[in-house]
Amino acid sequence: MTRLQLAQFSNQAIMFAAIVYALAMLAHIVEWAATRSTAPGRILVGPDGAELPSAGSDLGGAERPYRVDLWGRYGIALTMVGLLLNAAGVLARGLAADRVPWGNMYEFTITGCVATVLTYLIMLRFQPIRWLGLPVTALVVVLLMLAVLLLDVPAAPLVPALHSYWLYIHVTAAMLATGSFTVGALASVLFLVRNRAERRGTAGTGISARLPEADVIDTFAYRVHAFGFPVWTFAALIAGPIWARYAWGRYWGWDPKEVWAFVTWVAYAAYLHARATAGWRGKGAAILALVGFAALLYNFVGINLWGGGLHSYAGK
Amino acid sequence: MTDLAEAPLDSRPPEPEQTPRALSPVELARWAWRQLTSMRTALMLLMLLGLAVIPGSMVPQTRVDPNAVANWQLLHPDLTPLFKRIGLFQVYGTPWFSAVYILLMVSLIGCILPRTRVYWRAALAAPPKAPKNLARLPASLTSTLDVEAADLASRARAQLIRQRFRTRVEEDSDGTIVVSAQRGYLREAGNLIFHISVALVLVAFAVGNLFGFRGGAIVVDGQTFTNDVQSYDDFAPGTLFRDSQLEPFSFTLKDFSVKFLTSGPAMGQASSFTGNLAYKADPKASERDATIQVNHPLAIGNTNVFLIGNGYAPVVTVRGGDGEVVYSGPTVFLPENASYASVGVIKAPDAKPTQLGFEGEFLPTYATGQDGQPVSAFPDLAAPALSLTAYSGDLGLGSGVPQSVYSLNKSKLTPFTDASGKPVTLTIGLGQTKKLPNGAGSITFDSVKRYARLQISSTPGEPLALGSVILGLLGLVGSLYIRPRRIWLRIRRTSTGSQVELAGLDRREGRDLNHDLTKFLDTLTKATR
């Protein structure tokens, strides 16, 4: 294929990825809708007076009706197809431009979606986290649409400052960490929802009925963040500075991008500490994780678009 | 301290109740020290540091981009005095920033030291004794086996050692054997290493800022740079850096070339910058050749020369009204945009009858924009031209106030005007000469040279910073992923063999302890059959 064909193929793959993710999202919506909520205190009693397991509740549960489970499986299968298309789009983009597809915001966004979905699917392999299916697919659908509508630029070679193998190392690690922080942020939001419902005694209704217990979500969120944090440390505080030293003559110079990478790092470090500090555990820690994610997002969107500084080529 | 996991299992005894009375200075100091080194304070200081760095990304910083600072100050004259007073243009050098930084470091060290001592003792200690009631622990099992108790104990111990547990076996007075086991001692080591590394990185960063220097220089093709303070356009030494520490090297920029993309969607974007240098490490050393590129600095001794920018320096000759050459040479113009339309000035103080000044643009590929103004259509030298406004009068150089070479002080200058009174714009193609009105002189555009914008710097402590941050990452991984676990077996003799009580305790929640214990018991049972 020629460059132009590759670039067109990439655009189409991304479009189809968004459509398939949207279908996956629909499947998960059906799954959520079919999961009946159970009000607390309402116990199902069989004819012999024995308690029956409550039908529904908690998408991770094993004793769910077959059809509800089936919709969830459709959702996951579609998510996998979406991921393949998404990854093919990223790959074709790189081939079209004859370089790594990490030169501008559009490319960062589509690669970030791959990282997020990949993190979710890998974690799903080991843990019953299907309750994340709907939030993850909904998020990537929105992100891909934003990328295509607002950020798309033609594929082009890189400016000389980016001619370095540290581009691969630094950006890959940053992307990987971003993927797990995104999944972690979704989990932290859901934790806050469920935690609040549990405190108010309304955990059996609404969204929180579809979620596992707050402790389970919290543990999951911690694991994703505990994976993302060392990777981010490597990306932002090791690989980044090494490259900066060669490209700009100093390993750390408080460029706006560096400032916000550091703020992100501090927020997540505080999150990991807060989980072990009395008074911060639970809600406080989850909020810190979201602060970290907000800093990460600001660094990506705000600094690229309005910040200027040495990383400005990452913008549109 | 900042414990990434949780408090040690054997928690410290509770602090005695403070009675509300006046504290002596020693007590006050001790109280303050304890507050400063508590984990809660460290956490607060860490978050405060995270907040303190933010203003530096919102307001331009002198050390990052002095031009941006100057522009910002022009646009916000009302805010500038206030911002200057609280140091917002150099956030990372202000006392309040240093205060947070130093407090955090002291807080860190203040908890690393005692924790290291505690850890040292714990690391040498045998596993802790079994609690009285094992059934109360989060996970426990009981089983009866027809194996003799002592035999079972030794097998269990061997199995635990295989799983990298540290063990201890004791026999109670009633003949009950207790096996205690613990693993994951390295978690706390990782935690300590991580925090020590953070402190070391802070030290390395401070060393680099105190003892290093950073300077910028523009070197035109063919020019020689000698490493002394006068050669720099801007020079920012660390507080403890002495000018005599500059290494006595020199280099000549023999050739500087730039390639631009001539097709494709990113036409006009640079694809490579390369400078060929000849350098001498000191005046007596022999000359050596080197190339310098973006991302590929040249190291001379402990100093590094980085290529961070480039531009054009048109070579012009200015003649006065009497035909005398009053200015000649390459003049650095600063690029304004991606197509290298560059701005600059030329000053000819020796011109007669009046001093002459020129201000305007250099356009590597001259074209006319939609509004009729000259623009550059491409960054390479396709049709180079100068578009200048000429002034005569007093350049103001004699006042003793240092002037930027990139701007004209126009307070005593008047532009040359045409018949209708409008200032004359001279458009000068390569090789052309333009005469000034009224026989005031002429200007010739002889040729164009490129220049390289270099950053020359020395940052001691770089290896320490890199080493510490890598060590810190290893410690972090250890502290996050090593899972300390304790297992106890209480083995009682029975008439047919032994009764085993097995229990475990994890420092981390969410592990499959029950599953692991069942598996452990299965393996033990199978091995004894």
PDB file of C-alpha atoms in Angstrom, chain B residues 2-257:
ATOM      1  CA  THR B   2       5.917   7.990  53.989  1.00  0.00           C
ATOM      2  CA  ASP B   3       5.147   4.369  54.089  1.00  0.00           C
ATOM      3  CA  LEU B   4       3.939   3.107  50.789  1.00  0.00           C
ATOM      4  CA  ALA B   5       2.322   0.152  52.438  1.00  0.00           C
ATOM      5  CA  GLU B   6       1.107   0.358  55.975  1.00  0.00           C
ATOM      6  CA  ALA B   7       2.388   0.663  59.483  1.00  0.00           C
ATOM      7  CA  PRO B   8       4.561  -2.200  60.704  1.00  0.00           C
ATOM      8  CA  LEU B   9       2.628  -5.065  62.249  1.00  0.00           C
ATOM      9  CA  ASP B  10       4.081  -4.462  65.655  1.00  0.00           C
ATOM     10  CA  SER B  11       2.830  -0.924  65.968  1.00  0.00           C
ATOM     11  CA  ARG B  12       4.559   1.530  68.245  1.00  0.00           C
ATOM     12  CA  PRO B  13       3.193   1.982  71.753  1.00  0.00           C
ATOM     13  CA  PRO B  14       0.669   4.801  71.909  1.00  0.00           C
ATOM     14  CA  GLU B  15       2.110   8.180  72.765  1.00  0.00           C
ATOM     15  CA  PRO B  16       1.439   9.167  76.398  1.00  0.00           C
ATOM     16  CA  GLU B  17      -1.320  11.738  76.761  1.00  0.00           C
ATOM     17  CA  GLN B  18       0.003  15.265  76.540  1.00  0.00           C
ATOM     18  CA  THR B  19      -0.915  17.288  79.587  1.00  0.00           C
ATOM     19  CA  PRO B  20      -1.769  20.873  78.702  1.00  0.00           C
ATOM     20  CA  ARG B  21       1.133  22.752  80.220  1.00  0.00           C
ATOM     21  CA  ALA B  22       3.841  24.996  78.900  1.00  0.00           C
ATOM     22  CA  LEU B  23       6.570  23.171  77.023  1.00  0.00           C
ATOM     23  CA  SER B  24      10.239  23.794  77.637  1.00  0.00           C
ATOM     24  CA  PRO B  25      12.258  24.791  74.554  1.00  0.00           C
ATOM     25  CA  VAL B  26      13.739  21.293  74.327  1.00  0.00           C
ATOM     26  CA  GLU B  27      10.319  19.727  74.537  1.00  0.00           C
ATOM     27  CA  LEU B  28       8.990  22.182  72.009  1.00  0.00           C
ATOM     28  CA  ALA B  29      11.840  21.365  69.643  1.00  0.00           C
ATOM     29  CA  ARG B  30      11.248  17.668  70.138  1.00  0.00           C
ATOM     30  CA  TRP B  31       7.538  18.136  69.562  1.00  0.00           C
ATOM     31  CA  ALA B  32       8.228  20.144  66.406  1.00  0.00           C
ATOM     32  CA  TRP B  33      10.667  17.525  65.169  1.00  0.00           C
ATOM     33  CA  ARG B  34       8.164  14.752  65.772  1.00  0.00           C
ATOM     34  CA  GLN B  35       5.488  16.715  63.927  1.00  0.00           C
ATOM     35  CA  LEU B  36       7.805  17.462  61.032  1.00  0.00           C
ATOM     36  CA  THR B  37       8.855  13.865  60.626  1.00  0.00           C
ATOM     37  CA  SER B  38       5.393  12.349  60.938  1.00  0.00           C
ATOM     38  CA  MET B  39       3.959  10.697  57.891  1.00  0.00           C
ATOM     39  CA  ARG B  40       0.999  13.036  57.845  1.00  0.00           C
ATOM     40  CA  THR B  41       3.304  16.064  57.649  1.00  0.00           C
ATOM     41  CA  ALA B  42       5.464  14.458  54.989  1.00  0.00           C
ATOM     42  CA  LEU B  43       2.346  13.784  52.970  1.00  0.00           C
ATOM     43  CA  MET B  44       1.193  17.386  53.396  1.00  0.00           C
ATOM     44  CA  LEU B  45       4.615  18.707  52.387  1.00  0.00           C
ATOM     45  CA  LEU B  46       4.645  16.480  49.337  1.00  0.00           C
ATOM     46  CA  MET B  47       1.249  17.801  48.274  1.00  0.00           C
ATOM     47  CA  LEU B  48       2.372  21.347  49.046  1.00  0.00           C
ATOM     48  CA  LEU B  49       5.394  20.838  46.777  1.00  0.00           C
ATOM     49  CA  GLY B  50       3.014  19.611  44.093  1.00  0.00           C
ATOM     50  CA  LEU B  51       1.026  22.839  44.455  1.00  0.00           C
ATOM     51  CA  ALA B  52       4.101  25.059  44.724  1.00  0.00           C
ATOM     52  CA  VAL B  53       5.445  24.040  41.321  1.00  0.00           C
ATOM     53  CA  ILE B  54       2.207  24.928  39.518  1.00  0.00           C
ATOM     54  CA  PRO B  55       2.612  28.750  39.279  1.00  0.00           C
ATOM     55  CA  GLY B  56       5.808  28.156  37.293  1.00  0.00           C
ATOM     56  CA  SER B  57       3.773  26.582  34.518  1.00  0.00           C
ATOM     57  CA  MET B  58       1.234  29.416  34.459  1.00  0.00           C
ATOM     58  CA  VAL B  59       3.597  32.413  34.523  1.00  0.00           C
ATOM     59  CA  PRO B  60       6.635  32.533  32.208  1.00  0.00           C
ATOM     60  CA  GLN B  61       9.908  31.806  33.968  1.00  0.00           C
ATOM     61  CA  THR B  62      13.119  33.810  33.611  1.00  0.00           C
ATOM     62  CA  ARG B  63      15.249  30.673  33.592  1.00  0.00           C
ATOM     63  CA  VAL B  64      13.057  28.945  31.014  1.00  0.00           C
ATOM     64  CA  ASP B  65      12.207  31.752  28.594  1.00  0.00           C
ATOM     65  CA  PRO B  66      13.360  35.306  29.425  1.00  0.00           C
ATOM     66  CA  ASN B  67      11.724  36.739  26.301  1.00  0.00           C
ATOM     67  CA  ALA B  68       8.342  35.355  27.335  1.00  0.00           C
ATOM     68  CA  VAL B  69       8.796  36.989  30.728  1.00  0.00           C
ATOM     69  CA  ALA B  70       9.520  40.353  29.125  1.00  0.00           C
ATOM     70  CA  ASN B  71       6.455  40.063  26.892  1.00  0.00           C
ATOM     71  CA  TRP B  72       4.247  39.019  29.775  1.00  0.00           C
ATOM     72  CA  GLN B  73       5.439  41.971  31.849  1.00  0.00           C
ATOM     73  CA  LEU B  74       4.625  44.356  29.003  1.00  0.00           C
ATOM     74  CA  LEU B  75       1.109  42.958  28.756  1.00  0.00           C
ATOM     75  CA  HIS B  76       0.427  42.965  32.517  1.00  0.00           C
ATOM     76  CA  PRO B  77       2.010  46.136  33.922  1.00  0.00           C
ATOM     77  CA  ASP B  78      -0.362  46.165  36.911  1.00  0.00           C
ATOM     78  CA  LEU B  79       0.403  42.618  38.056  1.00  0.00           C
ATOM     79  CA  THR B  80       4.139  42.708  37.389  1.00  0.00           C
ATOM     80  CA  PRO B  81       5.281  44.459  40.617  1.00  0.00           C
ATOM     81  CA  LEU B  82       3.257  42.073  42.801  1.00  0.00           C
ATOM     82  CA  PHE B  83       4.421  39.008  40.874  1.00  0.00           C
ATOM     83  CA  LYS B  84       8.014  40.204  41.064  1.00  0.00           C
ATOM     84  CA  ARG B  85       7.775  40.653  44.819  1.00  0.00           C
ATOM     85  CA  ILE B  86       6.590  37.089  45.410  1.00  0.00           C
ATOM     86  CA  GLY B  87       9.043  35.739  42.863  1.00  0.00           C
ATOM     87  CA  LEU B  88       6.553  34.333  40.389  1.00  0.00           C
ATOM     88  CA  PHE B  89       8.967  34.822  37.496  1.00  0.00           C
ATOM     89  CA  GLN B  90      11.473  32.492  39.094  1.00  0.00           C
ATOM     90  CA  VAL B  91       9.324  30.231  41.194  1.00  0.00           C
ATOM     91  CA  TYR B  92      11.967  27.534  41.495  1.00  0.00           C
ATOM     92  CA  GLY B  93      14.472  29.860  43.081  1.00  0.00           C
ATOM     93  CA  THR B  94      12.211  31.634  45.571  1.00  0.00           C
ATOM     94  CA  PRO B  95      12.618  31.293  49.344  1.00  0.00           C
ATOM     95  CA  TRP B  96       9.115  29.893  49.751  1.00  0.00           C
ATOM     96  CA  PHE B  97       9.753  27.190  47.185  1.00  0.00           C
ATOM     97  CA  SER B  98      13.087  26.326  48.760  1.00  0.00           C
ATOM     98  CA  ALA B  99      11.374  26.220  52.159  1.00  0.00           C
ATOM     99  CA  VAL B 100       8.929  23.534  51.057  1.00  0.00           C
ATOM    100  CA  TYR B 101      11.699  21.630  49.304  1.00  0.00           C
ATOM    101  CA  ILE B 102      14.046  21.718  52.277  1.00  0.00           C
ATOM    102  CA  LEU B 103      11.328  20.922  54.825  1.00  0.00           C
ATOM    103  CA  LEU B 104      10.293  17.921  52.774  1.00  0.00           C
ATOM    104  CA  MET B 105      13.871  16.754  52.607  1.00  0.00           C
ATOM    105  CA  VAL B 106      14.381  17.150  56.360  1.00  0.00           C
ATOM    106  CA  SER B 107      11.095  15.404  56.993  1.00  0.00           C
ATOM    107  CA  LEU B 108      12.164  12.565  54.735  1.00  0.00           C
ATOM    108  CA  ILE B 109      15.557  12.159  56.373  1.00  0.00           C
ATOM    109  CA  GLY B 110      13.977  12.491  59.795  1.00  0.00           C
ATOM    110  CA  CYS B 111      11.901   9.422  59.206  1.00  0.00           C
ATOM    111  CA  ILE B 112      14.309   7.428  57.069  1.00  0.00           C
ATOM    112  CA  LEU B 113      16.885   7.277  59.866  1.00  0.00           C
ATOM    113  CA  PRO B 114      14.723   5.829  62.672  1.00  0.00           C
ATOM    114  CA  ARG B 115      12.918   3.577  60.229  1.00  0.00           C
ATOM    115  CA  THR B 116      16.228   2.198  58.978  1.00  0.00           C
ATOM    116  CA  ARG B 117      17.227   1.379  62.547  1.00  0.00           C
ATOM    117  CA  VAL B 118      13.886  -0.327  63.194  1.00  0.00           C
ATOM    118  CA  TYR B 119      14.179  -2.216  59.940  1.00  0.00           C
ATOM    119  CA  TRP B 120      17.728  -3.282  60.662  1.00  0.00           C
ATOM    120  CA  ARG B 121      16.585  -4.883  63.901  1.00  0.00           C
ATOM    121  CA  ALA B 122      13.499  -6.429  62.309  1.00  0.00           C
ATOM    122  CA  ALA B 123      15.496  -7.809  59.403  1.00  0.00           C
ATOM    123  CA  LEU B 124      17.783  -9.673  61.777  1.00  0.00           C
ATOM    124  CA  ALA B 125      14.981 -10.906  64.023  1.00  0.00           C
ATOM    125  CA  ALA B 126      13.371 -14.326  63.858  1.00  0.00           C
ATOM    126  CA  PRO B 127       9.721 -14.544  62.761  1.00  0.00           C
ATOM    127  CA  PRO B 128       7.283 -13.395  65.442  1.00  0.00           C
ATOM    128  CA  LYS B 129       5.682 -15.810  67.866  1.00  0.00           C
ATOM    129  CA  ALA B 130       2.340 -17.325  67.050  1.00  0.00           C
ATOM    130  CA  PRO B 131      -0.770 -15.636  68.456  1.00  0.00           C
ATOM    131  CA  LYS B 132      -2.597 -17.689  71.096  1.00  0.00           C
ATOM    132  CA  ASN B 133      -5.689 -18.283  69.046  1.00  0.00           C
ATOM    133  CA  LEU B 134      -4.842 -19.026  65.440  1.00  0.00           C
ATOM    134  CA  ALA B 135      -8.491 -19.453  64.492  1.00  0.00           C
ATOM    135  CA  ARG B 136      -8.988 -15.727  64.994  1.00  0.00           C
ATOM    136  CA  LEU B 137      -6.647 -14.753  62.178  1.00  0.00           C
ATOM    137  CA  PRO B 138      -8.122 -13.790  58.798  1.00  0.00           C
ATOM    138  CA  ALA B 139      -7.345 -17.225  57.342  1.00  0.00           C
ATOM    139  CA  SER B 140      -6.958 -20.475  59.223  1.00  0.00           C
ATOM    140  CA  LEU B 141      -7.415 -24.217  58.714  1.00  0.00           C
ATOM    141  CA  THR B 142      -7.254 -27.304  60.874  1.00  0.00           C
ATOM    142  CA  SER B 143      -6.558 -30.866  59.870  1.00  0.00           C
ATOM    143  CA  THR B 144      -5.639 -34.194  61.377  1.00  0.00           C
ATOM    144  CA  LEU B 145      -2.804 -36.202  59.925  1.00  0.00           C
ATOM    145  CA  ASP B 146      -1.456 -39.597  60.878  1.00  0.00           C
ATOM    146  CA  VAL B 147       2.117 -38.384  60.989  1.00  0.00           C
ATOM    147  CA  GLU B 148       4.234 -37.920  64.046  1.00  0.00           C
ATOM    148  CA  ALA B 149       4.290 -34.289  65.184  1.00  0.00           C
ATOM    149  CA  ALA B 150       8.061 -33.698  65.072  1.00  0.00           C
ATOM    150  CA  ASP B 151       8.266 -35.253  61.619  1.00  0.00           C
ATOM    151  CA  LEU B 152       5.398 -33.104  60.385  1.00  0.00           C
ATOM    152  CA  ALA B 153       6.993 -29.988  61.817  1.00  0.00           C
ATOM    153  CA  SER B 154      10.254 -30.601  60.013  1.00  0.00           C
ATOM    154  CA  ARG B 155       8.464 -31.285  56.730  1.00  0.00           C
ATOM    155  CA  ALA B 156       6.352 -28.154  57.113  1.00  0.00           C
ATOM    156  CA  ARG B 157       9.478 -26.163  57.836  1.00  0.00           C
ATOM    157  CA  ALA B 158      11.253 -27.516  54.763  1.00  0.00           C
ATOM    158  CA  GLN B 159       8.249 -26.656  52.642  1.00  0.00           C
ATOM    159  CA  LEU B 160       8.153 -23.120  54.034  1.00  0.00           C
ATOM    160  CA  ILE B 161      11.860 -22.640  53.399  1.00  0.00           C
ATOM    161  CA  ARG B 162      11.343 -23.770  49.822  1.00  0.00           C
ATOM    162  CA  GLN B 163       8.747 -21.007  49.543  1.00  0.00           C
ATOM    163  CA  ARG B 164      11.408 -18.554  50.778  1.00  0.00           C
ATOM    164  CA  PHE B 165      10.005 -18.105  54.255  1.00  0.00           C
ATOM    165  CA  ARG B 166      12.229 -17.456  57.222  1.00  0.00           C
ATOM    166  CA  THR B 167      11.201 -19.937  59.929  1.00  0.00           C
ATOM    167  CA  ARG B 168      11.507 -20.691  63.571  1.00  0.00           C
ATOM    168  CA  VAL B 169      10.372 -23.860  65.368  1.00  0.00           C
ATOM    169  CA  GLU B 170       9.573 -23.992  69.073  1.00  0.00           C
ATOM    170  CA  GLU B 171       8.223 -26.665  71.354  1.00  0.00           C
ATOM    171  CA  ASP B 172       5.894 -25.738  74.202  1.00  0.00           C
ATOM    172  CA  SER B 173       6.041 -27.398  77.609  1.00  0.00           C
ATOM    173  CA  ASP B 174       3.037 -29.575  76.711  1.00  0.00           C
ATOM    174  CA  GLY B 175       4.775 -30.940  73.635  1.00  0.00           C
ATOM    175  CA  THR B 176       2.950 -28.746  71.092  1.00  0.00           C
ATOM    176  CA  ILE B 177       5.239 -27.687  68.268  1.00  0.00           C
ATOM    177  CA  VAL B 178       4.844 -24.204  66.809  1.00  0.00           C
ATOM    178  CA  VAL B 179       6.343 -23.305  63.420  1.00  0.00           C
ATOM    179  CA  SER B 180       6.449 -19.564  62.759  1.00  0.00           C
ATOM    180  CA  ALA B 181       7.362 -18.292  59.317  1.00  0.00           C
ATOM    181  CA  GLN B 182       7.672 -14.930  57.650  1.00  0.00           C
ATOM    182  CA  ARG B 183       8.692 -13.700  54.239  1.00  0.00           C
ATOM    183  CA  GLY B 184       8.761 -10.419  52.383  1.00  0.00           C
ATOM    184  CA  TYR B 185      11.398  -8.675  54.526  1.00  0.00           C
ATOM    185  CA  LEU B 186      12.591  -6.871  51.419  1.00  0.00           C
ATOM    186  CA  ARG B 187       9.385  -4.879  51.081  1.00  0.00           C
ATOM    187  CA  GLU B 188      10.399  -2.485  53.798  1.00  0.00           C
ATOM    188  CA  ALA B 189      13.954  -2.423  52.401  1.00  0.00           C
ATOM    189  CA  GLY B 190      12.508  -1.369  49.050  1.00  0.00           C
ATOM    190  CA  ASN B 191      10.426   1.242  50.780  1.00  0.00           C
ATOM    191  CA  LEU B 192      13.478   2.665  52.582  1.00  0.00           C
ATOM    192  CA  ILE B 193      15.605   2.581  49.423  1.00  0.00           C
ATOM    193  CA  PHE B 194      12.889   4.453  47.559  1.00  0.00           C
ATOM    194  CA  HIS B 195      12.751   7.221  50.131  1.00  0.00           C
ATOM    195  CA  ILE B 196      16.522   7.461  50.477  1.00  0.00           C
ATOM    196  CA  SER B 197      16.694   7.773  46.692  1.00  0.00           C
ATOM    197  CA  VAL B 198      14.155  10.595  46.697  1.00  0.00           C
ATOM    198  CA  ALA B 199      16.348  12.459  49.188  1.00  0.00           C
ATOM    199  CA  LEU B 200      19.451  11.747  47.051  1.00  0.00           C
ATOM    200  CA  VAL B 201      17.735  13.034  43.919  1.00  0.00           C
ATOM    201  CA  LEU B 202      16.907  16.241  45.768  1.00  0.00           C
ATOM    202  CA  VAL B 203      20.595  16.523  46.779  1.00  0.00           C
ATOM    203  CA  ALA B 204      21.794  15.860  43.215  1.00  0.00           C
ATOM    204  CA  PHE B 205      19.371  18.447  41.872  1.00  0.00           C
ATOM    205  CA  ALA B 206      20.622  21.006  44.362  1.00  0.00           C
ATOM    206  CA  VAL B 207      24.276  20.208  43.523  1.00  0.00           C
ATOM    207  CA  GLY B 208      23.586  20.725  39.827  1.00  0.00           C
ATOM    208  CA  ASN B 209      21.911  24.047  40.485  1.00  0.00           C
ATOM    209  CA  LEU B 210      24.580  25.309  42.901  1.00  0.00           C
ATOM    210  CA  PHE B 211      27.788  24.199  41.201  1.00  0.00           C
ATOM    211  CA  GLY B 212      26.760  24.110  37.550  1.00  0.00           C
ATOM    212  CA  PHE B 213      26.283  26.786  34.953  1.00  0.00           C
ATOM    213  CA  ARG B 214      24.248  27.283  31.849  1.00  0.00           C
ATOM    214  CA  GLY B 215      25.017  29.693  29.075  1.00  0.00           C
ATOM    215  CA  GLY B 216      23.675  30.485  25.663  1.00  0.00           C
ATOM    216  CA  ALA B 217      25.685  31.597  22.653  1.00  0.00           C
ATOM    217  CA  ILE B 218      24.982  32.275  19.020  1.00  0.00           C
ATOM    218  CA  VAL B 219      27.807  31.213  16.745  1.00  0.00           C
ATOM    219  CA  VAL B 220      27.734  32.216  13.076  1.00  0.00           C
ATOM    220  CA  ASP B 221      29.102  29.846  10.462  1.00  0.00           C
ATOM    221  CA  GLY B 222      32.870  30.257  10.395  1.00  0.00           C
ATOM    222  CA  GLN B 223      33.114  31.983  13.767  1.00  0.00           C
ATOM    223  CA  THR B 224      35.130  30.731  16.715  1.00  0.00           C
ATOM    224  CA  PHE B 225      33.762  30.487  20.230  1.00  0.00           C
ATOM    225  CA  THR B 226      36.127  30.712  23.182  1.00  0.00           C
ATOM    226  CA  ASN B 227      34.761  29.503  26.494  1.00  0.00           C
ATOM    227  CA  ASP B 228      34.901  32.554  28.722  1.00  0.00           C
ATOM    228  CA  VAL B 229      32.098  34.551  30.261  1.00  0.00           C
ATOM    229  CA  GLN B 230      32.408  37.396  27.721  1.00  0.00           C
ATOM    230  CA  SER B 231      31.616  35.012  24.869  1.00  0.00           C
ATOM    231  CA  TYR B 232      28.165  34.197  26.165  1.00  0.00           C
ATOM    232  CA  ASP B 233      25.000  36.041  25.184  1.00  0.00           C
ATOM    233  CA  ASP B 234      23.430  34.931  28.422  1.00  0.00           C
ATOM    234  CA  PHE B 235      25.164  33.246  31.290  1.00  0.00           C
ATOM    235  CA  ALA B 236      23.480  31.766  34.352  1.00  0.00           C
ATOM    236  CA  PRO B 237      25.986  30.407  36.841  1.00  0.00           C
ATOM    237  CA  GLY B 238      24.941  28.420  39.910  1.00  0.00           C
ATOM    238  CA  THR B 239      25.263  30.226  43.239  1.00  0.00           C
ATOM    239  CA  LEU B 240      28.561  28.527  44.036  1.00  0.00           C
ATOM    240  CA  PHE B 241      29.991  28.473  40.511  1.00  0.00           C
ATOM    241  CA  ARG B 242      33.148  30.526  39.905  1.00  0.00           C
ATOM    242  CA  ASP B 243      33.868  31.899  36.444  1.00  0.00           C
ATOM    243  CA  SER B 244      37.420  30.535  36.710  1.00  0.00           C
ATOM    244  CA  GLN B 245      35.934  27.048  36.650  1.00  0.00           C
ATOM    245  CA  LEU B 246      35.002  27.423  32.977  1.00  0.00           C
ATOM    246  CA  GLU B 247      37.021  24.925  30.994  1.00  0.00           C
ATOM    247  CA  PRO B 248      39.429  26.633  28.559  1.00  0.00           C
ATOM    248  CA  PHE B 249      38.129  25.100  25.339  1.00  0.00           C
ATOM    249  CA  SER B 250      37.361  26.763  22.050  1.00  0.00           C
ATOM    250  CA  PHE B 251      35.687  25.651  18.869  1.00  0.00           C
ATOM    251  CA  THR B 252      35.026  26.891  15.364  1.00  0.00           C
ATOM    252  CA  LEU B 253      31.736  26.312  13.610  1.00  0.00           C
ATOM    253  CA  LYS B 254      33.093  25.188  10.255  1.00  0.00           C
ATOM    254  CA  ASP B 255      29.820  24.484   8.597  1.00  0.00           C
ATOM    255  CA  PHE B 256      26.187  24.464   9.627  1.00  0.00           C
ATOM    256  CA  SER B 257      23.550  22.899   7.417  1.00  0.00           C
TER     257      SER B 257
END
